[in-house]
């Protein structure tokens, strides 16, 4: 069974920074694609950033230049450094990992950007 545990969310003022962390555990024996989605109230879940098994990254346009995704494959961990945060970044952020058996999700961590 695969489990993902996220941490690092919270309340931050506009222009501030947060770093989200996600650690996957279970039967994971090599690097797999990982990433982050987010979902604001009343909206669909949307991809924020993804990183492939070999470190190729992909970002949604709205966060390019502000967010950075990285991974530590030895720890099966993925991180999201979020800078210059805006109120529209407010959402629940979910990490995921895509294995050959399917995609697994974390429980979500709330990020609120407000003054």
mmCIF file of C-alpha atoms in Angstrom:
data_model
loop_
_atom_site.group_PDB
_atom_site.id
_atom_site.type_symbol
_atom_site.label_atom_id
_atom_site.label_comp_id
_atom_site.label_asym_id
_atom_site.label_seq_id
_atom_site.Cartn_x
_atom_site.Cartn_y
_atom_site.Cartn_z
ATOM 1 C CA UNK A 1 0.000 0.000 0.000
ATOM 2 C CA UNK A 2 1.282 3.439 -0.928
ATOM 3 C CA UNK A 3 0.786 6.437 1.345
ATOM 4 C CA UNK A 4 1.649 10.091 0.832
ATOM 5 C CA UNK A 5 1.962 12.573 3.663
ATOM 6 C CA UNK A 6 2.075 16.309 2.985
ATOM 7 C CA UNK A 7 3.240 19.136 5.205
ATOM 8 C CA UNK A 8 4.087 22.814 5.019
ATOM 9 C CA UNK A 9 0.786 24.524 4.339
ATOM 10 C CA UNK A 10 -0.505 27.498 6.286
ATOM 11 C CA UNK A 11 -1.490 31.138 6.246
ATOM 12 C CA UNK A 12 0.810 33.626 4.560
ATOM 13 C CA UNK A 13 0.519 37.240 3.447
ATOM 14 C CA UNK A 14 0.549 38.176 -0.239
ATOM 15 C CA UNK A 15 4.115 38.216 -1.500
ATOM 16 C CA UNK A 16 5.211 35.652 1.057
ATOM 17 C CA UNK A 17 6.630 32.163 0.635
ATOM 18 C CA UNK A 18 5.809 28.624 1.686
ATOM 19 C CA UNK A 19 7.460 25.279 1.059
ATOM 20 C CA UNK A 20 5.320 22.180 0.753
ATOM 21 C CA UNK A 21 6.757 18.724 1.335
ATOM 22 C CA UNK A 22 5.378 15.308 0.453
ATOM 23 C CA UNK A 23 6.834 11.927 1.354
ATOM 24 C CA UNK A 24 5.647 8.695 -0.222
ATOM 25 C CA UNK A 25 5.997 5.328 1.500
ATOM 26 C CA UNK A 26 5.224 1.764 0.485
ATOM 27 C CA UNK A 27 6.289 -0.455 -2.392
ATOM 28 C CA UNK A 28 8.233 2.153 -4.360
ATOM 29 C CA UNK A 29 11.490 0.805 -5.697
ATOM 30 C CA UNK A 30 12.506 3.399 -8.267
ATOM 31 C CA UNK A 31 11.703 7.025 -9.141
ATOM 32 C CA UNK A 32 8.209 7.679 -10.522
ATOM 33 C CA UNK A 33 6.482 10.839 -11.712
ATOM 34 C CA UNK A 34 5.281 13.028 -8.846
ATOM 35 C CA UNK A 35 3.671 16.411 -8.572
ATOM 36 C CA UNK A 36 1.149 18.772 -7.053
ATOM 37 C CA UNK A 37 -2.453 19.647 -7.809
ATOM 38 C CA UNK A 38 -4.595 22.229 -6.070
ATOM 39 C CA UNK A 39 -8.289 22.790 -5.610
ATOM 40 C CA UNK A 40 -9.980 25.989 -4.523
ATOM 41 C CA UNK A 41 -13.602 25.989 -3.271
ATOM 42 C CA UNK A 42 -16.080 25.614 -6.123
ATOM 43 C CA UNK A 43 -13.416 24.803 -8.688
ATOM 44 C CA UNK A 44 -11.955 21.702 -10.291
ATOM 45 C CA UNK A 45 -8.652 20.273 -9.187
ATOM 46 C CA UNK A 46 -5.866 21.652 -11.377
ATOM 47 C CA UNK A 47 -2.275 20.650 -11.992
ATOM 48 C CA UNK A 48 0.233 23.041 -10.453
ATOM 49 C CA UNK A 49 3.553 21.387 -11.162
ATOM 50 C CA UNK A 50 4.927 17.974 -12.071
ATOM 51 C CA UNK A 51 8.328 16.348 -12.121
ATOM 52 C CA UNK A 52 9.208 13.242 -14.070
ATOM 53 C CA UNK A 53 11.221 10.281 -12.844
ATOM 54 C CA UNK A 54 14.340 11.869 -14.366
ATOM 55 C CA UNK A 55 13.653 15.385 -13.108
ATOM 56 C CA UNK A 56 11.934 17.050 -16.044
ATOM 57 C CA UNK A 57 9.555 19.700 -14.703
ATOM 58 C CA UNK A 58 6.288 21.148 -15.919
ATOM 59 C CA UNK A 59 4.303 24.085 -14.488
ATOM 60 C CA UNK A 60 0.948 25.661 -15.085
ATOM 61 C CA UNK A 61 1.346 29.080 -16.641
ATOM 62 C CA UNK A 62 0.019 30.987 -13.613
ATOM 63 C CA UNK A 63 2.840 29.802 -11.333
ATOM 64 C CA UNK A 64 5.810 29.867 -13.698
ATOM 65 C CA UNK A 65 8.649 31.925 -12.270
ATOM 66 C CA UNK A 66 7.158 31.817 -8.759
ATOM 67 C CA UNK A 67 6.945 28.109 -7.886
ATOM 68 C CA UNK A 68 9.700 25.513 -8.066
ATOM 69 C CA UNK A 69 9.160 21.769 -7.858
ATOM 70 C CA UNK A 70 11.963 19.439 -6.831
ATOM 71 C CA UNK A 71 12.388 15.872 -5.680
ATOM 72 C CA UNK A 72 14.577 13.643 -3.563
ATOM 73 C CA UNK A 73 14.239 10.249 -5.198
ATOM 74 C CA UNK A 74 16.160 8.497 -2.419
ATOM 75 C CA UNK A 75 13.427 9.592 -0.005
ATOM 76 C CA UNK A 76 10.509 9.289 -2.467
ATOM 77 C CA UNK A 77 9.813 12.922 -1.660
ATOM 78 C CA UNK A 78 8.631 15.896 -3.674
ATOM 79 C CA UNK A 79 8.725 19.554 -2.702
ATOM 80 C CA UNK A 80 7.045 22.728 -3.888
ATOM 81 C CA UNK A 81 8.721 26.030 -3.133
ATOM 82 C CA UNK A 82 6.143 28.787 -3.545
ATOM 83 C CA UNK A 83 7.331 32.394 -3.693
ATOM 84 C CA UNK A 84 5.537 35.662 -4.396
ATOM 85 C CA UNK A 85 2.273 34.099 -3.320
ATOM 86 C CA UNK A 86 -0.992 35.680 -4.434
ATOM 87 C CA UNK A 87 -4.508 35.426 -2.983
ATOM 88 C CA UNK A 88 -5.509 33.385 -6.036
ATOM 89 C CA UNK A 89 -3.025 30.695 -4.947
ATOM 90 C CA UNK A 90 -5.307 29.930 -2.001
ATOM 91 C CA UNK A 91 -6.376 26.289 -2.241
ATOM 92 C CA UNK A 92 -5.903 22.823 -0.843
ATOM 93 C CA UNK A 93 -2.723 21.403 -2.343
ATOM 94 C CA UNK A 94 -2.468 17.674 -3.039
ATOM 95 C CA UNK A 95 0.640 15.743 -3.935
ATOM 96 C CA UNK A 96 0.525 12.619 -6.064
ATOM 97 C CA UNK A 97 2.713 9.828 -7.358
ATOM 98 C CA UNK A 98 1.983 7.815 -10.488
ATOM 99 C CA UNK A 99 3.078 4.206 -10.248
ATOM 100 C CA UNK A 100 2.513 1.343 -12.672
ATOM 101 C CA UNK A 101 -0.389 0.306 -10.397
ATOM 102 C CA UNK A 102 -2.084 3.721 -10.545
ATOM 103 C CA UNK A 103 -2.006 7.239 -9.127
ATOM 104 C CA UNK A 104 -1.968 7.800 -5.388
ATOM 105 C CA UNK A 105 -2.826 11.002 -3.548
ATOM 106 C CA UNK A 106 -1.987 12.717 -0.313
ATOM 107 C CA UNK A 107 -4.636 14.023 2.061
ATOM 108 C CA UNK A 108 -4.099 17.644 1.068
ATOM 109 C CA UNK A 109 -2.688 20.663 2.858
ATOM 110 C CA UNK A 110 -4.372 24.060 3.037
ATOM 111 C CA UNK A 111 -2.569 27.112 1.694
ATOM 112 C CA UNK A 112 -4.213 30.453 2.430
ATOM 113 C CA UNK A 113 -2.805 33.705 1.071
ATOM 114 C CA UNK A 114 -4.417 36.664 2.770
ATOM 115 C CA UNK A 115 -3.555 39.911 4.486
#
